[in-house]
Amino acid sequence: AVEPLQKLIRQSANPLTRLHALWCLEGLGALSGDEIALALADKSPGVRENALKLSESRLAKSPVLLEKVVLLANDPEIRVRFQTALSLGEINSSKVATTLFSIAKRDPENPWIRAAVLSCQPDVCAPLVRFLIGDEGFVRTPAGQNFLRQLTFVLGAQNTIKNLYEILTSYGFIPYCECEIDESFLGGLGDGLRQAGKNFRTAFPNAASMGAIKMDSILSEAVRLAENQTEPADKRRKAIQLLGYEEFDKAKGTLSKLLEAHEPQEIQM
């Protein structure tokens, strides 16, 4: 039964027949990497999409298949690009991070594409933050900022020290100043850490660590901005929001001052 099915994959003019032959061979335990590679280049988007699903269990051990899957990040069909992002989600490599970023950047407004990209391994999410911050044109857009917020939320919720250090290092290398980008990065991270039962302080228990020192600097600046009545109200409000990710005992003094009668109503609220 195997040989006729292999022949159908190579010779049938009907894409549905080729698709059924692929899955039949998989069910028989007789599907080879060569046949999957052939299907990944099939002229039918549906066959390419299913070939991606069939490749998933083999990608970690087959650099050749991985290379062919990566190429589908530029597929003309969005459903194939979507499946490419999902299929790469279990692979942990810098090449995968680069590929996922290109998929996200091509369809930045598509929530399904974003969800597929965000399903990747935690160690791939962290480089994605670096790529996004390094792409000034993209990260300045509303879609780029939304993606940044979602990425840092995921990493905050995962609460892995190594990845938190990596994205904080990336944050420190932002070559431009843009309040909306800061807000997206820190707001997403703070909300994610909160979901993990942490805040900007407790996520870095070692006070001498790079993460703790960086967070102390960020929160100290937030206090300065929040208390400075000469700063624009919008800037002060964003600083106050950041203090929501601080330990309450450390933030309450500043927050109490901001409730005083001389403060404008928009700040008190």
C-alpha atoms as an extended CHARMM CRD file, in Angstrom:
* protein
*
       269  EXT
         1         1  ALA       CA              0.0000000000        0.0000000000        0.0000000000  PROA      1               0.0000000000
         2         2  VAL       CA              2.9220000000        2.3390000000        0.6220000000  PROA      2               0.0000000000
         3         3  GLU       CA              4.3600000000        2.5660000000       -2.8790000000  PROA      3               0.0000000000
         4         4  PRO       CA              1.0830000000        3.5740000000       -4.6360000000  PROA      4               0.0000000000
         5         5  LEU       CA              0.5610000000        6.3010000000       -2.0090000000  PROA      5               0.0000000000
         6         6  GLN       CA              4.0830000000        7.6240000000       -2.5450000000  PROA      6               0.0000000000
         7         7  LYS       CA              3.3870000000        7.6850000000       -6.2620000000  PROA      7               0.0000000000
         8         8  LEU       CA              0.1910000000        9.7110000000       -5.7030000000  PROA      8               0.0000000000
         9         9  ILE       CA              2.1060000000       12.3700000000       -3.7630000000  PROA      9               0.0000000000
        10        10  ARG       CA              4.4610000000       12.8670000000       -6.6900000000  PROA      10              0.0000000000
        11        11  GLN       CA              2.1680000000       12.3800000000       -9.6640000000  PROA      11              0.0000000000
        12        12  SER       CA             -1.4730000000       13.1040000000       -8.8220000000  PROA      12              0.0000000000
        13        13  ALA       CA             -2.9140000000       16.2880000000      -10.3490000000  PROA      13              0.0000000000
        14        14  ASN       CA             -5.5480000000       16.4750000000       -7.6020000000  PROA      14              0.0000000000
        15        15  PRO       CA             -4.3890000000       18.3490000000       -4.4810000000  PROA      15              0.0000000000
        16        16  LEU       CA             -6.9370000000       16.5390000000       -2.2950000000  PROA      16              0.0000000000
        17        17  THR       CA             -5.5540000000       13.1980000000       -3.4490000000  PROA      17              0.0000000000
        18        18  ARG       CA             -2.0080000000       14.3210000000       -2.6230000000  PROA      18              0.0000000000
        19        19  LEU       CA             -3.2020000000       15.5010000000        0.7780000000  PROA      19              0.0000000000
        20        20  HSD       CA             -4.9430000000       12.2060000000        1.5770000000  PROA      20              0.0000000000
        21        21  ALA       CA             -1.8930000000       10.2500000000        0.4490000000  PROA      21              0.0000000000
        22        22  LEU       CA              0.3120000000       12.2320000000        2.8510000000  PROA      22              0.0000000000
        23        23  TRP       CA             -1.8910000000       11.5100000000        5.8450000000  PROA      23              0.0000000000
        24        24  CYS       CA             -2.3480000000        7.8600000000        4.8910000000  PROA      24              0.0000000000
        25        25  LEU       CA              1.4210000000        7.3980000000        4.8080000000  PROA      25              0.0000000000
        26        26  GLU       CA              1.6920000000        9.1610000000        8.1610000000  PROA      26              0.0000000000
        27        27  GLY       CA             -0.9200000000        6.8190000000        9.5970000000  PROA      27              0.0000000000
        28        28  LEU       CA              1.0050000000        3.8360000000        8.2730000000  PROA      28              0.0000000000
        29        29  GLY       CA              4.2260000000        5.1560000000        9.8000000000  PROA      29              0.0000000000
        30        30  ALA       CA              5.7530000000        5.2890000000        6.3290000000  PROA      30              0.0000000000
        31        31  LEU       CA              5.9130000000        9.0510000000        5.6070000000  PROA      31              0.0000000000
        32        32  SER       CA              9.4720000000       10.1750000000        4.9160000000  PROA      32              0.0000000000
        33        33  GLY       CA             11.1370000000       13.5400000000        5.3260000000  PROA      33              0.0000000000
        34        34  ASP       CA             11.6360000000       13.7170000000        1.5640000000  PROA      34              0.0000000000
        35        35  GLU       CA              7.8880000000       13.4290000000        0.9760000000  PROA      35              0.0000000000
        36        36  ILE       CA              7.1540000000       16.1240000000        3.5420000000  PROA      36              0.0000000000
        37        37  ALA       CA              9.7700000000       18.3560000000        1.9100000000  PROA      37              0.0000000000
        38        38  LEU       CA              8.0860000000       17.7940000000       -1.4480000000  PROA      38              0.0000000000
        39        39  ALA       CA              4.6860000000       18.6680000000        0.0310000000  PROA      39              0.0000000000
        40        40  LEU       CA              6.0690000000       21.8320000000        1.6430000000  PROA      40              0.0000000000
        41        41  ALA       CA              6.7780000000       23.0870000000       -1.8800000000  PROA      41              0.0000000000
        42        42  ASP       CA              3.4200000000       21.9060000000       -3.2910000000  PROA      42              0.0000000000
        43        43  LYS       CA              1.5300000000       24.3610000000       -5.5000000000  PROA      43              0.0000000000
        44        44  SER       CA             -1.6040000000       23.9100000000       -3.3550000000  PROA      44              0.0000000000
        45        45  PRO       CA             -1.7360000000       26.0740000000       -0.1730000000  PROA      45              0.0000000000
        46        46  GLY       CA             -3.8000000000       23.4010000000        1.5560000000  PROA      46              0.0000000000
        47        47  VAL       CA             -1.1510000000       20.7640000000        0.9280000000  PROA      47              0.0000000000
        48        48  ARG       CA              1.6120000000       23.1130000000        2.1300000000  PROA      48              0.0000000000
        49        49  GLU       CA             -0.3980000000       23.8840000000        5.2700000000  PROA      49              0.0000000000
        50        50  ASN       CA             -0.8640000000       20.1990000000        6.0930000000  PROA      50              0.0000000000
        51        51  ALA       CA              2.7630000000       19.4290000000        5.2840000000  PROA      51              0.0000000000
        52        52  LEU       CA              3.6980000000       21.9600000000        7.9550000000  PROA      52              0.0000000000
        53        53  LYS       CA              1.6010000000       20.0850000000       10.4990000000  PROA      53              0.0000000000
        54        54  LEU       CA              3.2120000000       16.8100000000        9.4830000000  PROA      54              0.0000000000
        55        55  SER       CA              6.6840000000       18.3100000000        9.8010000000  PROA      55              0.0000000000
        56        56  GLU       CA              6.3100000000       19.3940000000       13.4340000000  PROA      56              0.0000000000
        57        57  SER       CA              7.4260000000       16.1800000000       15.1340000000  PROA      57              0.0000000000
        58        58  ARG       CA             10.4970000000       16.0040000000       12.8910000000  PROA      58              0.0000000000
        59        59  LEU       CA             11.7960000000       19.5920000000       12.9310000000  PROA      59              0.0000000000
        60        60  ALA       CA             13.9940000000       19.2800000000       16.0060000000  PROA      60              0.0000000000
        61        61  LYS       CA             15.9770000000       16.4770000000       14.3630000000  PROA      61              0.0000000000
        62        62  SER       CA             15.8990000000       17.5810000000       10.7320000000  PROA      62              0.0000000000
        63        63  PRO       CA             17.7700000000       20.7810000000        9.8060000000  PROA      63              0.0000000000
        64        64  VAL       CA             16.7760000000       20.2250000000        6.1670000000  PROA      64              0.0000000000
        65        65  LEU       CA             13.0580000000       20.2260000000        6.9610000000  PROA      65              0.0000000000
        66        66  LEU       CA             13.4820000000       23.1750000000        9.3280000000  PROA      66              0.0000000000
        67        67  GLU       CA             15.1090000000       25.1900000000        6.5560000000  PROA      67              0.0000000000
        68        68  LYS       CA             12.2110000000       24.4500000000        4.2120000000  PROA      68              0.0000000000
        69        69  VAL       CA              9.6430000000       25.3790000000        6.8680000000  PROA      69              0.0000000000
        70        70  VAL       CA             11.4300000000       28.6710000000        7.5440000000  PROA      70              0.0000000000
        71        71  LEU       CA             11.1020000000       29.5390000000        3.8440000000  PROA      71              0.0000000000
        72        72  LEU       CA              7.3020000000       29.4050000000        4.1750000000  PROA      72              0.0000000000
        73        73  ALA       CA              7.3920000000       32.5160000000        6.3610000000  PROA      73              0.0000000000
        74        74  ASN       CA              7.2390000000       34.3490000000        3.0170000000  PROA      74              0.0000000000
        75        75  ASP       CA              4.4240000000       32.2360000000        1.5770000000  PROA      75              0.0000000000
        76        76  PRO       CA              1.8520000000       34.2940000000       -0.3750000000  PROA      76              0.0000000000
        77        77  GLU       CA             -1.0190000000       32.6360000000        1.5430000000  PROA      77              0.0000000000
        78        78  ILE       CA             -1.6970000000       33.9590000000        5.0540000000  PROA      78              0.0000000000
        79        79  ARG       CA             -3.0600000000       30.5990000000        6.2290000000  PROA      79              0.0000000000
        80        80  VAL       CA              0.3050000000       29.0190000000        5.3820000000  PROA      80              0.0000000000
        81        81  ARG       CA              2.2060000000       31.7680000000        7.2000000000  PROA      81              0.0000000000
        82        82  PHE       CA             -0.1080000000       31.2730000000       10.1910000000  PROA      82              0.0000000000
        83        83  GLN       CA              0.6130000000       27.5470000000       10.2690000000  PROA      83              0.0000000000
        84        84  THR       CA              4.3260000000       28.2170000000        9.8160000000  PROA      84              0.0000000000
        85        85  ALA       CA              4.3130000000       30.2940000000       13.0070000000  PROA      85              0.0000000000
        86        86  LEU       CA              2.4290000000       27.5670000000       14.8860000000  PROA      86              0.0000000000
        87        87  SER       CA              4.6740000000       24.7760000000       13.6130000000  PROA      87              0.0000000000
        88        88  LEU       CA              7.8370000000       26.6530000000       14.5840000000  PROA      88              0.0000000000
        89        89  GLY       CA              6.4760000000       27.2980000000       18.0720000000  PROA      89              0.0000000000
        90        90  GLU       CA              8.1460000000       24.2650000000       19.6650000000  PROA      90              0.0000000000
        91        91  ILE       CA             11.5870000000       24.9620000000       18.2010000000  PROA      91              0.0000000000
        92        92  ASN       CA             14.0900000000       26.9870000000       20.1860000000  PROA      92              0.0000000000
        93        93  SER       CA             16.6260000000       28.6960000000       17.9130000000  PROA      93              0.0000000000
        94        94  SER       CA             17.6850000000       32.1650000000       16.8110000000  PROA      94              0.0000000000
        95        95  LYS       CA             16.6170000000       31.3330000000       13.2600000000  PROA      95              0.0000000000
        96        96  VAL       CA             13.0920000000       30.6370000000       14.4890000000  PROA      96              0.0000000000
        97        97  ALA       CA             12.9830000000       33.9770000000       16.3270000000  PROA      97              0.0000000000
        98        98  THR       CA             14.0200000000       35.8400000000       13.1770000000  PROA      98              0.0000000000
        99        99  THR       CA             11.4320000000       33.9660000000       11.1340000000  PROA      99              0.0000000000
       100       100  LEU       CA              8.6080000000       34.6010000000       13.5950000000  PROA      100             0.0000000000
       101       101  PHE       CA              9.4520000000       38.2890000000       13.6810000000  PROA      101             0.0000000000
       102       102  SER       CA              9.2030000000       38.5080000000        9.8890000000  PROA      102             0.0000000000
       103       103  ILE       CA              5.7900000000       36.7900000000       10.0080000000  PROA      103             0.0000000000
       104       104  ALA       CA              4.5210000000       39.1500000000       12.6950000000  PROA      104             0.0000000000
       105       105  LYS       CA              5.8240000000       42.2080000000       10.8890000000  PROA      105             0.0000000000
       106       106  ARG       CA              4.1440000000       41.2610000000        7.6090000000  PROA      106             0.0000000000
       107       107  ASP       CA              0.6660000000       40.9910000000        9.1900000000  PROA      107             0.0000000000
       108       108  PRO       CA              0.9100000000       43.2000000000       12.2900000000  PROA      108             0.0000000000
       109       109  GLU       CA             -2.8270000000       43.8500000000       12.5950000000  PROA      109             0.0000000000
       110       110  ASN       CA             -3.9070000000       40.2100000000       12.3280000000  PROA      110             0.0000000000
       111       111  PRO       CA             -4.7620000000       38.8510000000       15.8120000000  PROA      111             0.0000000000
       112       112  TRP       CA             -4.4670000000       35.2160000000       14.6820000000  PROA      112             0.0000000000
       113       113  ILE       CA             -0.9450000000       35.7620000000       13.3790000000  PROA      113             0.0000000000
       114       114  ARG       CA              0.0410000000       37.4990000000       16.6130000000  PROA      114             0.0000000000
       115       115  ALA       CA             -1.4250000000       34.6470000000       18.6750000000  PROA      115             0.0000000000
       116       116  ALA       CA              0.4930000000       32.0830000000       16.6190000000  PROA      116             0.0000000000
       117       117  VAL       CA              3.7640000000       33.9810000000       17.0140000000  PROA      117             0.0000000000
       118       118  LEU       CA              3.2050000000       34.4450000000       20.7530000000  PROA      118             0.0000000000
       119       119  SER       CA              2.7460000000       30.6790000000       21.1830000000  PROA      119             0.0000000000
       120       120  CYS       CA              6.4900000000       30.1920000000       20.6950000000  PROA      120             0.0000000000
       121       121  GLN       CA              8.9940000000       28.9520000000       23.2720000000  PROA      121             0.0000000000
       122       122  PRO       CA              9.8500000000       31.4100000000       26.1180000000  PROA      122             0.0000000000
       123       123  ASP       CA             13.5000000000       31.5210000000       25.0110000000  PROA      123             0.0000000000
       124       124  VAL       CA             12.3280000000       32.6330000000       21.5570000000  PROA      124             0.0000000000
       125       125  CYS       CA             10.0080000000       35.3430000000       22.9290000000  PROA      125             0.0000000000
       126       126  ALA       CA             12.9430000000       37.2110000000       24.4860000000  PROA      126             0.0000000000
       127       127  PRO       CA             14.8810000000       37.6780000000       21.2010000000  PROA      127             0.0000000000
       128       128  LEU       CA             11.6140000000       38.7870000000       19.5750000000  PROA      128             0.0000000000
       129       129  VAL       CA             11.5460000000       41.7320000000       21.9960000000  PROA      129             0.0000000000
       130       130  ARG       CA             15.1070000000       42.6320000000       20.9460000000  PROA      130             0.0000000000
       131       131  PHE       CA             14.2330000000       42.4700000000       17.2450000000  PROA      131             0.0000000000
       132       132  LEU       CA             11.1240000000       44.5870000000       17.7740000000  PROA      132             0.0000000000
       133       133  ILE       CA             12.8950000000       47.2700000000       19.7900000000  PROA      133             0.0000000000
       134       134  GLY       CA             15.6350000000       47.3450000000       17.1600000000  PROA      134             0.0000000000
       135       135  ASP       CA             13.1190000000       47.9990000000       14.3850000000  PROA      135             0.0000000000
       136       136  GLU       CA             12.3480000000       51.6480000000       15.0950000000  PROA      136             0.0000000000
       137       137  GLY       CA              9.9700000000       52.0330000000       12.1410000000  PROA      137             0.0000000000
       138       138  PHE       CA              7.8020000000       49.1100000000       13.2530000000  PROA      138             0.0000000000
       139       139  VAL       CA              7.8800000000       49.6310000000       17.0240000000  PROA      139             0.0000000000
       140       140  ARG       CA              6.7140000000       53.2500000000       16.6400000000  PROA      140             0.0000000000
       141       141  THR       CA              3.4810000000       52.0750000000       14.9860000000  PROA      141             0.0000000000
       142       142  PRO       CA              0.3820000000       51.2330000000       17.0890000000  PROA      142             0.0000000000
       143       143  ALA       CA              0.5670000000       47.6300000000       15.8650000000  PROA      143             0.0000000000
       144       144  GLY       CA              4.2400000000       47.3960000000       16.8410000000  PROA      144             0.0000000000
       145       145  GLN       CA              3.5620000000       48.8020000000       20.3010000000  PROA      145             0.0000000000
       146       146  ASN       CA              0.6540000000       46.3990000000       20.7880000000  PROA      146             0.0000000000
       147       147  PHE       CA              2.8950000000       43.4860000000       19.8030000000  PROA      147             0.0000000000
       148       148  LEU       CA              5.6110000000       44.7100000000       22.1810000000  PROA      148             0.0000000000
       149       149  ARG       CA              3.1270000000       44.9140000000       25.0450000000  PROA      149             0.0000000000
       150       150  GLN       CA              1.8870000000       41.3810000000       24.3670000000  PROA      150             0.0000000000
       151       151  LEU       CA              5.4370000000       40.0090000000       24.1740000000  PROA      151             0.0000000000
       152       152  THR       CA              6.5400000000       41.5690000000       27.4600000000  PROA      152             0.0000000000
       153       153  PHE       CA              3.2790000000       40.4390000000       29.0790000000  PROA      153             0.0000000000
       154       154  VAL       CA              4.0050000000       36.8280000000       28.0820000000  PROA      154             0.0000000000
       155       155  LEU       CA              7.5690000000       37.0580000000       29.3920000000  PROA      155             0.0000000000
       156       156  GLY       CA              6.4270000000       38.6780000000       32.6260000000  PROA      156             0.0000000000
       157       157  ALA       CA              3.8160000000       35.9660000000       33.1900000000  PROA      157             0.0000000000
       158       158  GLN       CA              6.4440000000       33.2740000000       32.5180000000  PROA      158             0.0000000000
       159       159  ASN       CA              8.6610000000       34.9790000000       35.1170000000  PROA      159             0.0000000000
       160       160  THR       CA             11.9560000000       33.4130000000       34.0150000000  PROA      160             0.0000000000
       161       161  ILE       CA             14.8830000000       35.4040000000       35.3900000000  PROA      161             0.0000000000
       162       162  LYS       CA             17.1500000000       34.7580000000       32.3930000000  PROA      162             0.0000000000
       163       163  ASN       CA             14.5680000000       36.0700000000       29.9230000000  PROA      163             0.0000000000
       164       164  LEU       CA             13.6420000000       39.0250000000       32.1340000000  PROA      164             0.0000000000
       165       165  TYR       CA             17.3180000000       40.0510000000       32.2040000000  PROA      165             0.0000000000
       166       166  GLU       CA             17.5490000000       39.6890000000       28.4450000000  PROA      166             0.0000000000
       167       167  ILE       CA             14.5930000000       41.9470000000       27.6950000000  PROA      167             0.0000000000
       168       168  LEU       CA             15.6880000000       44.5200000000       30.2650000000  PROA      168             0.0000000000
       169       169  THR       CA             19.0490000000       44.6430000000       28.5030000000  PROA      169             0.0000000000
       170       170  SER       CA             17.2120000000       45.1940000000       25.2100000000  PROA      170             0.0000000000
       171       171  TYR       CA             15.1440000000       47.9440000000       26.8390000000  PROA      171             0.0000000000
       172       172  GLY       CA             18.3320000000       49.6730000000       27.9090000000  PROA      172             0.0000000000
       173       173  PHE       CA             19.5260000000       49.8390000000       24.2960000000  PROA      173             0.0000000000
       174       174  ILE       CA             16.4970000000       51.6390000000       22.8750000000  PROA      174             0.0000000000
       175       175  PRO       CA             18.2180000000       54.2080000000       20.6040000000  PROA      175             0.0000000000
       176       176  TYR       CA             15.3440000000       56.6820000000       20.7540000000  PROA      176             0.0000000000
       177       177  CYS       CA             12.9910000000       58.1540000000       23.3330000000  PROA      177             0.0000000000
       178       178  GLU       CA              9.3080000000       57.4800000000       22.8630000000  PROA      178             0.0000000000
       179       179  CYS       CA              6.9300000000       57.4690000000       25.8270000000  PROA      179             0.0000000000
       180       180  GLU       CA              4.4090000000       55.1970000000       24.0950000000  PROA      180             0.0000000000
       181       181  ILE       CA              7.0910000000       52.5590000000       23.5440000000  PROA      181             0.0000000000
       182       182  ASP       CA              8.2270000000       52.7460000000       27.1710000000  PROA      182             0.0000000000
       183       183  GLU       CA              4.6140000000       52.4320000000       28.2900000000  PROA      183             0.0000000000
       184       184  SER       CA              4.0110000000       49.3960000000       26.0670000000  PROA      184             0.0000000000
       185       185  PHE       CA              7.1710000000       47.6450000000       27.2440000000  PROA      185             0.0000000000
       186       186  LEU       CA              6.8080000000       48.3350000000       30.9530000000  PROA      186             0.0000000000
       187       187  GLY       CA              3.0140000000       48.0920000000       31.0640000000  PROA      187             0.0000000000
       188       188  GLY       CA              3.0390000000       44.6740000000       29.4250000000  PROA      188             0.0000000000
       189       189  LEU       CA              5.8660000000       43.4600000000       31.6610000000  PROA      189             0.0000000000
       190       190  GLY       CA              4.1810000000       44.7610000000       34.8050000000  PROA      190             0.0000000000
       191       191  ASP       CA              0.8250000000       43.1840000000       33.9460000000  PROA      191             0.0000000000
       192       192  GLY       CA              2.5190000000       39.8750000000       33.1540000000  PROA      192             0.0000000000
       193       193  LEU       CA              4.4800000000       39.8640000000       36.4080000000  PROA      193             0.0000000000
       194       194  ARG       CA              1.2890000000       40.6780000000       38.2970000000  PROA      194             0.0000000000
       195       195  GLN       CA             -0.3260000000       37.5990000000       36.7700000000  PROA      195             0.0000000000
       196       196  ALA       CA              2.6190000000       35.5810000000       38.0830000000  PROA      196             0.0000000000
       197       197  GLY       CA              2.0870000000       37.0660000000       41.5610000000  PROA      197             0.0000000000
       198       198  LYS       CA              5.0940000000       39.3860000000       41.2460000000  PROA      198             0.0000000000
       199       199  ASN       CA              5.8400000000       43.0790000000       40.8130000000  PROA      199             0.0000000000
       200       200  PHE       CA              8.8330000000       45.0760000000       39.6120000000  PROA      200             0.0000000000
       201       201  ARG       CA             10.5630000000       44.5630000000       42.9790000000  PROA      201             0.0000000000
       202       202  THR       CA              9.7520000000       40.9650000000       43.8820000000  PROA      202             0.0000000000
       203       203  ALA       CA             10.6140000000       39.6950000000       40.3880000000  PROA      203             0.0000000000
       204       204  PHE       CA             14.2630000000       40.4880000000       41.2240000000  PROA      204             0.0000000000
       205       205  PRO       CA             14.8220000000       39.4480000000       44.8610000000  PROA      205             0.0000000000
       206       206  ASN       CA             18.5840000000       39.9970000000       44.7060000000  PROA      206             0.0000000000
       207       207  ALA       CA             18.9070000000       43.7520000000       45.2710000000  PROA      207             0.0000000000
       208       208  ALA       CA             22.4180000000       43.7540000000       43.8040000000  PROA      208             0.0000000000
       209       209  SER       CA             21.3560000000       42.1380000000       40.5380000000  PROA      209             0.0000000000
       210       210  MET       CA             21.2140000000       43.9680000000       37.2250000000  PROA      210             0.0000000000
       211       211  GLY       CA             17.4460000000       43.5000000000       37.0660000000  PROA      211             0.0000000000
       212       212  ALA       CA             16.8300000000       44.9310000000       40.5360000000  PROA      212             0.0000000000
       213       213  ILE       CA             19.1080000000       47.9040000000       39.8670000000  PROA      213             0.0000000000
       214       214  LYS       CA             17.4020000000       48.6040000000       36.5310000000  PROA      214             0.0000000000
       215       215  MET       CA             13.9520000000       48.3930000000       38.0590000000  PROA      215             0.0000000000
       216       216  ASP       CA             14.9830000000       50.6510000000       40.9290000000  PROA      216             0.0000000000
       217       217  SER       CA             16.1350000000       53.2220000000       38.3730000000  PROA      217             0.0000000000
       218       218  ILE       CA             12.8590000000       52.9720000000       36.4220000000  PROA      218             0.0000000000
       219       219  LEU       CA             10.7150000000       53.2930000000       39.5550000000  PROA      219             0.0000000000
       220       220  SER       CA             12.8060000000       56.1650000000       40.9690000000  PROA      220             0.0000000000
       221       221  GLU       CA             12.3180000000       58.0560000000       37.7150000000  PROA      221             0.0000000000
       222       222  ALA       CA              8.5830000000       57.3120000000       37.8990000000  PROA      222             0.0000000000
       223       223  VAL       CA              8.4780000000       58.8680000000       41.4000000000  PROA      223             0.0000000000
       224       224  ARG       CA             10.3460000000       61.9470000000       40.1790000000  PROA      224             0.0000000000
       225       225  LEU       CA              7.9890000000       62.4490000000       37.2350000000  PROA      225             0.0000000000
       226       226  ALA       CA              4.8390000000       61.7740000000       39.2450000000  PROA      226             0.0000000000
       227       227  GLU       CA              5.7370000000       64.3270000000       41.9290000000  PROA      227             0.0000000000
       228       228  ASN       CA              7.0310000000       67.0200000000       39.5560000000  PROA      228             0.0000000000
       229       229  GLN       CA              4.1920000000       69.4840000000       38.9390000000  PROA      229             0.0000000000
       230       230  THR       CA              6.0740000000       71.1130000000       36.0560000000  PROA      230             0.0000000000
       231       231  GLU       CA              5.9010000000       67.9250000000       33.9890000000  PROA      231             0.0000000000
       232       232  PRO       CA              3.0380000000       67.4800000000       31.4790000000  PROA      232             0.0000000000
       233       233  ALA       CA             -0.0090000000       65.7950000000       33.0200000000  PROA      233             0.0000000000
       234       234  ASP       CA              0.0790000000       62.9320000000       30.5380000000  PROA      234             0.0000000000
       235       235  LYS       CA              3.6720000000       62.1250000000       31.4560000000  PROA      235             0.0000000000
       236       236  ARG       CA              2.8280000000       62.2410000000       35.1600000000  PROA      236             0.0000000000
       237       237  ARG       CA             -0.1680000000       59.9280000000       34.6810000000  PROA      237             0.0000000000
       238       238  LYS       CA              1.9940000000       57.3500000000       32.9290000000  PROA      238             0.0000000000
       239       239  ALA       CA              4.5320000000       57.5530000000       35.7600000000  PROA      239             0.0000000000
       240       240  ILE       CA              1.7380000000       57.0070000000       38.2890000000  PROA      240             0.0000000000
       241       241  GLN       CA              0.6070000000       53.9270000000       36.3770000000  PROA      241             0.0000000000
       242       242  LEU       CA              4.1490000000       52.5300000000       36.6490000000  PROA      242             0.0000000000
       243       243  LEU       CA              4.0150000000       52.9430000000       40.4150000000  PROA      243             0.0000000000
       244       244  GLY       CA              1.1540000000       50.4450000000       40.3620000000  PROA      244             0.0000000000
       245       245  TYR       CA              3.8610000000       47.8070000000       39.7470000000  PROA      245             0.0000000000
       246       246  GLU       CA              5.8460000000       48.9410000000       42.8170000000  PROA      246             0.0000000000
       247       247  GLU       CA              5.6080000000       47.5360000000       46.3370000000  PROA      247             0.0000000000
       248       248  PHE       CA              2.7640000000       49.4560000000       47.9830000000  PROA      248             0.0000000000
       249       249  ASP       CA              4.8210000000       50.3390000000       51.0610000000  PROA      249             0.0000000000
       250       250  LYS       CA              7.3680000000       52.0240000000       48.8110000000  PROA      250             0.0000000000
       251       251  ALA       CA              4.8200000000       53.8000000000       46.5750000000  PROA      251             0.0000000000
       252       252  LYS       CA              2.2610000000       54.9340000000       49.1560000000  PROA      252             0.0000000000
       253       253  GLY       CA              4.1710000000       58.0740000000       50.1770000000  PROA      253             0.0000000000
       254       254  THR       CA              4.1990000000       59.4180000000       46.6240000000  PROA      254             0.0000000000
       255       255  LEU       CA              0.6270000000       58.3240000000       45.9270000000  PROA      255             0.0000000000
       256       256  SER       CA             -0.5950000000       60.0620000000       49.0990000000  PROA      256             0.0000000000
       257       257  LYS       CA              1.0380000000       63.3280000000       48.0260000000  PROA      257             0.0000000000
       258       258  LEU       CA             -0.7450000000       63.1480000000       44.6840000000  PROA      258             0.0000000000
       259       259  LEU       CA             -4.1210000000       63.1540000000       46.4380000000  PROA      259             0.0000000000
       260       260  GLU       CA             -3.4910000000       66.5520000000       48.0300000000  PROA      260             0.0000000000
       261       261  ALA       CA             -5.8750000000       69.3620000000       47.1340000000  PROA      261             0.0000000000
       262       262  HSD       CA             -3.3500000000       71.3970000000       45.1350000000  PROA      262             0.0000000000
       263       263  GLU       CA             -2.9150000000       68.5680000000       42.6270000000  PROA      263             0.0000000000
       264       264  PRO       CA             -5.0940000000       68.8070000000       39.4780000000  PROA      264             0.0000000000
       265       265  GLN       CA             -8.0950000000       66.4960000000       39.3240000000  PROA      265             0.0000000000
       266       266  GLU       CA             -6.6960000000       64.5310000000       36.3770000000  PROA      266             0.0000000000
       267       267  ILE       CA             -3.6910000000       63.5810000000       38.5190000000  PROA      267             0.0000000000
       268       268  GLN       CA             -5.7550000000       62.7080000000       41.6110000000  PROA      268             0.0000000000
       269       269  MET       CA             -7.9310000000       60.3800000000       39.5680000000  PROA      269             0.0000000000
